[in-house]
Tab-separated table of C-alpha atoms in Angstrom:
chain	number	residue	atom	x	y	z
A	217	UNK	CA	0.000	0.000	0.000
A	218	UNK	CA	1.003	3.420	-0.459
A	219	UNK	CA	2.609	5.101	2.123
A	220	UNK	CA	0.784	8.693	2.862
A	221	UNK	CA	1.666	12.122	2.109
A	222	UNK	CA	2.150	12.416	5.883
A	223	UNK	CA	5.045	10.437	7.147
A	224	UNK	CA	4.329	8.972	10.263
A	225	UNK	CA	6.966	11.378	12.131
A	226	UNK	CA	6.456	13.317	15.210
A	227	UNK	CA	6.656	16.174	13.660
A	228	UNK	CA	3.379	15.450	11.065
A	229	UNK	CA	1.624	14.895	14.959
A	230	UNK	CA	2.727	17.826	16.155
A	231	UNK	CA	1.534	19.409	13.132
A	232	UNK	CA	-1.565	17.913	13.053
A	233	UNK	CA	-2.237	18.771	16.325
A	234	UNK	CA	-1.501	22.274	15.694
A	235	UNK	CA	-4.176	22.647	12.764
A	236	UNK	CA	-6.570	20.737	14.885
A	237	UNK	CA	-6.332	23.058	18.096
A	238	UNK	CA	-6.464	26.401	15.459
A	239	UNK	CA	-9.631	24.742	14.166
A	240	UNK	CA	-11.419	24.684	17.192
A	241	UNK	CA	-10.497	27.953	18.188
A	242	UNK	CA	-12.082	28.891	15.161
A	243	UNK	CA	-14.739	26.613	15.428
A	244	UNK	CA	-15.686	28.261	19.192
A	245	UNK	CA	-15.599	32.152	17.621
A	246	UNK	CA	-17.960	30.713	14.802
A	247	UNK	CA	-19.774	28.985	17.211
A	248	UNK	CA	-20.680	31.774	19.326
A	249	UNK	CA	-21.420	33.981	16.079
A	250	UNK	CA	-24.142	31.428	15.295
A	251	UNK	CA	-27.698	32.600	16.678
A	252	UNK	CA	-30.944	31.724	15.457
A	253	UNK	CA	-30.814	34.342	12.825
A	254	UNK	CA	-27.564	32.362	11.134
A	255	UNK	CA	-24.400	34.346	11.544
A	256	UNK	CA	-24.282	37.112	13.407
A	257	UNK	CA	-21.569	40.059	13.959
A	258	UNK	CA	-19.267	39.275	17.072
A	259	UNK	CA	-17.962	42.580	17.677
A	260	UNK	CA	-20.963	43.831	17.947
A	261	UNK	CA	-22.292	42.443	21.311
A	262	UNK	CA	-19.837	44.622	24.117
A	263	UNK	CA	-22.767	47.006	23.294
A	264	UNK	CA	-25.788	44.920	23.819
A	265	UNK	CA	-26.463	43.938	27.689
A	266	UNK	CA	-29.060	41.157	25.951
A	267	UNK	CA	-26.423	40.113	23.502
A	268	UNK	CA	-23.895	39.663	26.313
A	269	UNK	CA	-26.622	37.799	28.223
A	270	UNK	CA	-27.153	35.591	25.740
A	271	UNK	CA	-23.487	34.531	24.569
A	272	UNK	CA	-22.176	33.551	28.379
A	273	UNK	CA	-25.167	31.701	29.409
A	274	UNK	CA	-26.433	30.121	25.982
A	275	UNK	CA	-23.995	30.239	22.874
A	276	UNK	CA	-20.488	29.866	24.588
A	277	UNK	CA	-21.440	27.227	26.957
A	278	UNK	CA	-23.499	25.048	24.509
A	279	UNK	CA	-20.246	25.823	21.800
A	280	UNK	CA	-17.878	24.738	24.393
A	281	UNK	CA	-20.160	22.026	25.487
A	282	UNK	CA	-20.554	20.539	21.757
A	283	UNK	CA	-16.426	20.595	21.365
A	284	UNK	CA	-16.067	18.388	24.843
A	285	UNK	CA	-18.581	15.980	24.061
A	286	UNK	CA	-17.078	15.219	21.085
A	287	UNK	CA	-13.700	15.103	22.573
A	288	UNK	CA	-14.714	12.673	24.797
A	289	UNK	CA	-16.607	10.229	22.084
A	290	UNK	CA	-13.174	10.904	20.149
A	291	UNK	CA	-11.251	9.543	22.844
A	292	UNK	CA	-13.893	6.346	23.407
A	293	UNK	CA	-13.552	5.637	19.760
A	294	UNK	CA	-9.668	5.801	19.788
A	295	UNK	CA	-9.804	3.636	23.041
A	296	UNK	CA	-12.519	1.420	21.616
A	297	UNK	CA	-10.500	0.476	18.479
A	298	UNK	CA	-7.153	-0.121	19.958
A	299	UNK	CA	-8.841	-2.204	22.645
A	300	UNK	CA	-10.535	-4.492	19.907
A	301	UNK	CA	-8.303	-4.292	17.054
A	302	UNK	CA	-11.411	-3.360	14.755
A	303	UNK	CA	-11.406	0.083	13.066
A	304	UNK	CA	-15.236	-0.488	13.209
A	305	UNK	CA	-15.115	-0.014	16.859
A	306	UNK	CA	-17.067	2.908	18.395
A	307	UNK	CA	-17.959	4.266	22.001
A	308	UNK	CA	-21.558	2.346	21.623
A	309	UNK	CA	-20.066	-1.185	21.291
A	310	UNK	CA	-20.340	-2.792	24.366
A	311	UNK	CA	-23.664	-1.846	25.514
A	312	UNK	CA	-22.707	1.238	27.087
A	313	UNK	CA	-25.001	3.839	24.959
A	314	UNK	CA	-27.920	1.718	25.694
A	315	UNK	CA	-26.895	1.874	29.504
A	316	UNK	CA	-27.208	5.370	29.632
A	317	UNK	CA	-29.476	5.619	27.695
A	318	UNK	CA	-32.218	3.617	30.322
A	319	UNK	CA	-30.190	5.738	33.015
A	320	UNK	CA	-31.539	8.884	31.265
A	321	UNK	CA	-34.950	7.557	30.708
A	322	UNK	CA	-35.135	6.587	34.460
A	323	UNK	CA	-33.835	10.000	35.391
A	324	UNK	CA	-36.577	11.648	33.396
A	325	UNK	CA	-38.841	9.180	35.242
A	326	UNK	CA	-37.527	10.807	38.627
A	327	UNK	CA	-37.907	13.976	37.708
A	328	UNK	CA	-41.474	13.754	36.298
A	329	UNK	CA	-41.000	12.804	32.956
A	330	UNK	CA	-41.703	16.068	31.437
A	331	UNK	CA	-39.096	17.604	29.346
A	332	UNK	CA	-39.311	20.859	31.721
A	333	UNK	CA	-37.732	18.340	34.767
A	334	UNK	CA	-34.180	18.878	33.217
A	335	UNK	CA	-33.955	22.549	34.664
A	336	UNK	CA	-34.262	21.493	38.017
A	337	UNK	CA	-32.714	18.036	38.008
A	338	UNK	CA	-29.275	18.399	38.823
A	339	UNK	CA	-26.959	17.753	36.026
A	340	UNK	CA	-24.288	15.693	38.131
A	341	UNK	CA	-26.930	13.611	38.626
A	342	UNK	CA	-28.369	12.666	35.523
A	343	UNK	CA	-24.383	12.102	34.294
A	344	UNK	CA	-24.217	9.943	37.426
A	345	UNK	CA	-26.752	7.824	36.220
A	346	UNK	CA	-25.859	7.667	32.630
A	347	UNK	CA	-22.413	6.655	33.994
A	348	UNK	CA	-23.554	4.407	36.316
A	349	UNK	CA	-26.123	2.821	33.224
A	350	UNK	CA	-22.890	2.251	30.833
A	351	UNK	CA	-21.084	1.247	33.695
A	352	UNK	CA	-23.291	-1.578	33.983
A	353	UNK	CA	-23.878	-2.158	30.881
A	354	UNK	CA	-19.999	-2.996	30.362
A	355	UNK	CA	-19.913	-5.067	33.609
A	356	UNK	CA	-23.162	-7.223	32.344
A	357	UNK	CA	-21.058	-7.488	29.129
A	358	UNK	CA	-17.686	-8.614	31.099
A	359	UNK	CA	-19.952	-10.903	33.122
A	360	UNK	CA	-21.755	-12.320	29.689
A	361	UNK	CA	-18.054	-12.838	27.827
A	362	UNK	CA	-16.735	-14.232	31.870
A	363	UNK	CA	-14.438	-11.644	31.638
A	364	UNK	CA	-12.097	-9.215	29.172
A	365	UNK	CA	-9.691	-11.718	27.657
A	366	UNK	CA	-11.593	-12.517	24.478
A	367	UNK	CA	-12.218	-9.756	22.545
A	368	UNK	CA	-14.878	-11.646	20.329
A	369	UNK	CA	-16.974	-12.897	23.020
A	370	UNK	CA	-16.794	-9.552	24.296
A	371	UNK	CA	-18.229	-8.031	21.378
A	372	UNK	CA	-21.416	-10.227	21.200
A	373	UNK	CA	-22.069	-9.726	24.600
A	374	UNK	CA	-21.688	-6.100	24.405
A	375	UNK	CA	-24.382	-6.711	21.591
A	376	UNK	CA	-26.731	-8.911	23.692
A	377	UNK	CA	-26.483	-6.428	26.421
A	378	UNK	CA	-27.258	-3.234	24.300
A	379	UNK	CA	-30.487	-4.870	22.326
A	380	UNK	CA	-31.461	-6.131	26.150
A	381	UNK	CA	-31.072	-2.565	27.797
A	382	UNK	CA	-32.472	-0.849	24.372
A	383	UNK	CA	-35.681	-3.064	24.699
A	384	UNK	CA	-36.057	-2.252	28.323
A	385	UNK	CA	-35.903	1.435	27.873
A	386	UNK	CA	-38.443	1.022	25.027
A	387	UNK	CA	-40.658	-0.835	27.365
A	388	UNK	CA	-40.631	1.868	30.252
A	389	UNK	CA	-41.173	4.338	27.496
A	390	UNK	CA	-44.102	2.540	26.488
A	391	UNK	CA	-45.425	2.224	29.836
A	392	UNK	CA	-44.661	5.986	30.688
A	393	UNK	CA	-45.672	7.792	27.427
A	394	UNK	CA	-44.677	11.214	28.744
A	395	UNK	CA	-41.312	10.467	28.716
A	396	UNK	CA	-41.603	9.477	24.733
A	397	UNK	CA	-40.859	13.233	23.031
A	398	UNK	CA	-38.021	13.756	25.844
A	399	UNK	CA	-36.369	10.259	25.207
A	400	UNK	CA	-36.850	10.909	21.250
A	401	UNK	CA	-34.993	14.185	21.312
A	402	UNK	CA	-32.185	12.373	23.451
A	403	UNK	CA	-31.853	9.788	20.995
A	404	UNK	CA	-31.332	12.595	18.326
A	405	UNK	CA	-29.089	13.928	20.102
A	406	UNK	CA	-28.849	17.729	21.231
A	407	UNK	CA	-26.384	20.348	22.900
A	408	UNK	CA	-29.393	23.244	23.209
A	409	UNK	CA	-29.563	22.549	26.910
A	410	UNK	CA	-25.632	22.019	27.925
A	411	UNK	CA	-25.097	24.738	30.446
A	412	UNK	CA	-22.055	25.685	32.428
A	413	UNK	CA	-22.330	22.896	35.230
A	414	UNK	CA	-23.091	20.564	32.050
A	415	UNK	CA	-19.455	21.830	31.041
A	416	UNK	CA	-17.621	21.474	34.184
A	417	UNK	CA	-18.964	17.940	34.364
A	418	UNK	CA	-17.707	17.069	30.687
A	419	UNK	CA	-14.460	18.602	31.121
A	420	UNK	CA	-13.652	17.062	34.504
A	421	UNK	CA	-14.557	13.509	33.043
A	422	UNK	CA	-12.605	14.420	29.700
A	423	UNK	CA	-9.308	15.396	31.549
A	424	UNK	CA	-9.583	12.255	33.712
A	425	UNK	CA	-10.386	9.914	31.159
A	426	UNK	CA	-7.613	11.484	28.590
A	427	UNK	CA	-4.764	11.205	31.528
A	428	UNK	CA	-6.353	7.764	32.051
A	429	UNK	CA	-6.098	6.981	28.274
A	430	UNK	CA	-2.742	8.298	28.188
A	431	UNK	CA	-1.281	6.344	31.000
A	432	UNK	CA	-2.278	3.195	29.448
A	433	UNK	CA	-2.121	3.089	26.361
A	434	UNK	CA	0.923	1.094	26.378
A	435	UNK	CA	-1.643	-1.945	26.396
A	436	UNK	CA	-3.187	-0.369	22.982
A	437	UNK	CA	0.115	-0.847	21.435
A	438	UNK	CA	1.217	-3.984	23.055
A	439	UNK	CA	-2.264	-5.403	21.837
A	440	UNK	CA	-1.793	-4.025	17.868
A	441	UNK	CA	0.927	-6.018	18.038
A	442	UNK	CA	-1.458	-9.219	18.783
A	443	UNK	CA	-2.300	-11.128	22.254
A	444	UNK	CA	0.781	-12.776	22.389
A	445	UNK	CA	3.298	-9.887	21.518
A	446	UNK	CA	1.434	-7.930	24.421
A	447	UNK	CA	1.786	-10.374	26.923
A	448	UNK	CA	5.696	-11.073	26.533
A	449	UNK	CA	6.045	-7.842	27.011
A	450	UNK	CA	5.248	-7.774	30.379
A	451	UNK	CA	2.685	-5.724	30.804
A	452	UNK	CA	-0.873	-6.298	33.218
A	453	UNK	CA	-2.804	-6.585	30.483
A	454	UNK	CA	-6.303	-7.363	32.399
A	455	UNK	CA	-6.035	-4.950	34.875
A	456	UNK	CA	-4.911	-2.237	31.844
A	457	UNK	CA	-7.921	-4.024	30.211
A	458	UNK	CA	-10.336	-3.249	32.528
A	459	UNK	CA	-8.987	0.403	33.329
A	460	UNK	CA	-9.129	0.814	29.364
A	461	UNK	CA	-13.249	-0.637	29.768
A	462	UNK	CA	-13.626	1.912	32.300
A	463	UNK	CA	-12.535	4.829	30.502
A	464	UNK	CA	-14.700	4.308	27.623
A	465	UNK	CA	-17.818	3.673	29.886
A	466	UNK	CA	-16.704	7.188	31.371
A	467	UNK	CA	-16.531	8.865	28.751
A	468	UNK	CA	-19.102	7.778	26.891
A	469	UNK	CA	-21.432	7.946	29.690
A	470	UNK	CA	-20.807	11.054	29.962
A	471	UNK	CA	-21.166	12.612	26.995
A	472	UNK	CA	-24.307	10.691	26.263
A	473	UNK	CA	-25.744	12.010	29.592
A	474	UNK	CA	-25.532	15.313	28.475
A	475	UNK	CA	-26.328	15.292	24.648
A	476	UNK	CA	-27.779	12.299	24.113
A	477	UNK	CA	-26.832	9.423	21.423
A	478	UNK	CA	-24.434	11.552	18.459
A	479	UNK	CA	-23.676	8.826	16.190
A	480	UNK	CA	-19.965	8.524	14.275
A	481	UNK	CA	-18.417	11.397	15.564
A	482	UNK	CA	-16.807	8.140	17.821
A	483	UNK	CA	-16.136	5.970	15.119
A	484	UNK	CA	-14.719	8.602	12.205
A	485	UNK	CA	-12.469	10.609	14.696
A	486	UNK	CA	-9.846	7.968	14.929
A	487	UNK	CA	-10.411	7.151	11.424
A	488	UNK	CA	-9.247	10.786	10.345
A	489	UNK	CA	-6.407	10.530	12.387
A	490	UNK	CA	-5.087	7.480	11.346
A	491	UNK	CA	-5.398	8.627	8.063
A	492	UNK	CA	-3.530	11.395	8.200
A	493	UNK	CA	-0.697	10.263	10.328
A	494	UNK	CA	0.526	7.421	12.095
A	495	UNK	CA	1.783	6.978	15.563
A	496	UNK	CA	1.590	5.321	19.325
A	497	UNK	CA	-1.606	4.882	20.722
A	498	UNK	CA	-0.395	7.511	23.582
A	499	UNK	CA	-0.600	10.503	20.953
A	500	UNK	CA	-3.576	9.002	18.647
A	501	UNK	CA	-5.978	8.880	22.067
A	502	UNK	CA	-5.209	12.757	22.227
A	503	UNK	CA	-5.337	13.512	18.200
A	504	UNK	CA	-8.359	11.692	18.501
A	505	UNK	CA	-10.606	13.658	20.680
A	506	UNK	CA	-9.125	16.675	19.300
A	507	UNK	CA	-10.495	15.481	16.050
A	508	UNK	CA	-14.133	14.534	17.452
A	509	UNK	CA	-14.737	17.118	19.509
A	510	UNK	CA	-13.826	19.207	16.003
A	511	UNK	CA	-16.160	17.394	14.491
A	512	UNK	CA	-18.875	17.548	16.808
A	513	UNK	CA	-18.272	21.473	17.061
A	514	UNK	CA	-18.397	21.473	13.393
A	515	UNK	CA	-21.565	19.789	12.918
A	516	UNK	CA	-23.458	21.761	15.602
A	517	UNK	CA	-22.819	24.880	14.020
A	518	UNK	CA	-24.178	23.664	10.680
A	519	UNK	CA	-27.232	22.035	12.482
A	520	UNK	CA	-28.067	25.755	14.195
A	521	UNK	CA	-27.099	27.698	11.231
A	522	UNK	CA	-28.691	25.557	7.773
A	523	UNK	CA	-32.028	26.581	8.571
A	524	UNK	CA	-32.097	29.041	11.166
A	525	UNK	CA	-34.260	29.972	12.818
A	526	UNK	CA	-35.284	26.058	13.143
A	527	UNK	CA	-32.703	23.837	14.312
A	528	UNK	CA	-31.484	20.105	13.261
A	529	UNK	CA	-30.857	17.675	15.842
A	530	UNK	CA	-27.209	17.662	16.103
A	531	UNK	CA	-27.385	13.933	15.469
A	532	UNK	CA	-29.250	13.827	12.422
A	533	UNK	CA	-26.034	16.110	11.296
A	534	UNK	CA	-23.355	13.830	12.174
A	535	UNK	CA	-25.195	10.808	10.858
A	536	UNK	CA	-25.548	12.007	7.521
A	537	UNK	CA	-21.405	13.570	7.805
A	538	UNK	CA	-20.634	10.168	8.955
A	539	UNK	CA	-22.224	7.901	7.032
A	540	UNK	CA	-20.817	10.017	3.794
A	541	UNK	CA	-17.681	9.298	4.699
A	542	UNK	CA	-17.965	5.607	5.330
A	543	UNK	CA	-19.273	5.145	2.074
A	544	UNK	CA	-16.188	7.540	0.714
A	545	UNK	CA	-14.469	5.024	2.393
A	546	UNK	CA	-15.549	2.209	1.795
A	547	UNK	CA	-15.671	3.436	-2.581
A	548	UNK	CA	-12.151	4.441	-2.247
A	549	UNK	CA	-10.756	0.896	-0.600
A	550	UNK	CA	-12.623	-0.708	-3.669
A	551	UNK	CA	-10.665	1.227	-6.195
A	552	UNK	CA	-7.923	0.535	-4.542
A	553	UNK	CA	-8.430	-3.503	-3.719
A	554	UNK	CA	-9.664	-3.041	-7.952
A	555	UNK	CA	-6.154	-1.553	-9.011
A	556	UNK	CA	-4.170	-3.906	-6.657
């Protein structure tokens, strides 16, 4: 195969990194700029007491909010397809989406089921009980596959355990029909009600889970190297395992808590970095959820802004991104595998 235009050098990281971080500045001025009137003048709002109002308790923490859930689904993707080996790996794989997913359908329960129960429910709790939904989710799905050694058995319990939890969640939504519209917008995922706390919350989780990542992802590149290349190298691989399991329930649980399911942004993050560069799992983890919370930035800008003054579900955005650029993909490998 062709080697890439980017040598797989520190300095095409370091580089890459760069462009990525300038993005999202950019991305974050844009992002504030974006009202429901489409693009608006920055400058103009040190003049406007409502303008002010409105960009430090609306735009800036739902722009900042969209870049750090991204970041961490970015990360669980990276971590998700070293861990398995499968560059069709994603945050959602083992279960844990669905887990929150029934934690945030039983936290709408608690709080009355109307959509309007979100401004008083406190936000550390409903992540708390998304986390502690994917948490469980992944331990059903260690207990299903008797533990975290086989990576295939692991998958199709992660499987089992995700159609299980989905059907669940679809039964107390059936039983409890006011919590249907709430639990349809969360599956379309939205950032229009991350607030500040919402962003203290993500960004705690996201600097825990990236030092987390970063510390261990010596077991991501003993594992490339296959199961038996990993283990003569010394290394705890179940306890590194299991630490690598926990991050992704983190920070997926996380994220989903507070914008509900965004599809690909998780699975085409690592993608576009290992296209454009290649190195260690230690930097890739970081390049990653640089990349996704670009993307996710990226996409909820476009979802306020295409037909303001209505607004797209975020989701709906990245699934129709994504899925564009898996079949890009998947056309250009075909040329390629056709020329070969």
């Amino acid at each position: 195969m062709p080697s890439h235009p980017l040598c797989n050098t520190a300095p095409a990281a370091r580089w890459l990194g760069l462009a990525l971080l300038l993005l999202s500045l950019g991305l974050l001025v844009m992002g504030v700029a974006v009202g429901s009137t489409g693009l608006e003048a920055v400058w103009r709002w040190p003049h406007d007491a409502i303008a002010q109002q409105i960009i430090v308790e609306i735009r800036l923490p739902r722009t900042l909010g969209a870049w750090l859930a991204g970041a961490l689904l970015g990360l669980a993707g990276a971590v998700a397809q070293g861990l398995f080996r499968n560059p069709l790996a994603d945050p959602y794989l083992l279960g844990s989406a669905s887990g929150a997913a029934l934690g945030g359908a039983l936290a709408l329960l608690l709080a009355g089921g109307a959509p309007l129960g979100l401004l008083w429910l406190p936000r550390l709790g409903m992540t708390g009980m998304a986390f502690m939904g994917a948490a469980g989710a992944v331990f059903l799905a260690l207990v299903l596959a008797q533990g975290s050694q086989q990576g295939l058995r692991l998958l199709l319990a992660g499987v089992v355990v995700g159609v299980v939890l989905g059907a669940v969640r679809d039964g107390l939504e059936l039983r409890y029909p006011e919590i249907l519209q709430p639990m349809k917008a969360f599956g379309l995922g939205s950032t229009a009600l991350v607030g500040w706390a919402a962003c203290a919350v993500m960004a705690a989780a996201w600097l825990l889970c990236l030092a987390a990542a970063w510390s261990l992802a010596r077991a991501l590149d003993g594992l490339a190297l296959g199961e038996a290349t990993a283990a003569s190298l010394g290394l705890p691989l179940t306890a590194m395992r299991l630490g690598l399991l926990a991050v992704l329930a983190l920070a997926t649980g996380t994220a989903v808590a507070q914008t509900g399911l965004i599809a690909f942004v998780g699975l085409a993050a690592p993608h576009l970095v290992r296209s454009l560069v290649r190195v260690p799992h230690r930097t890739s983890v970081v390049l990653a959820s640089a990349m996704g919370g670009a993307l996710l930035l990226a996409a909820d800008i476009l979802a306020r802004g295409l037909l303001a003054p209505q607004e797209l579900p975020v989701g709906v955005v990245t699934a129709l991104l994504g899925g564009s650029y898996l079949l890009v993909l998947m056309y250009q490998r075909r040329m390629r595998d056709l020329a070969s």
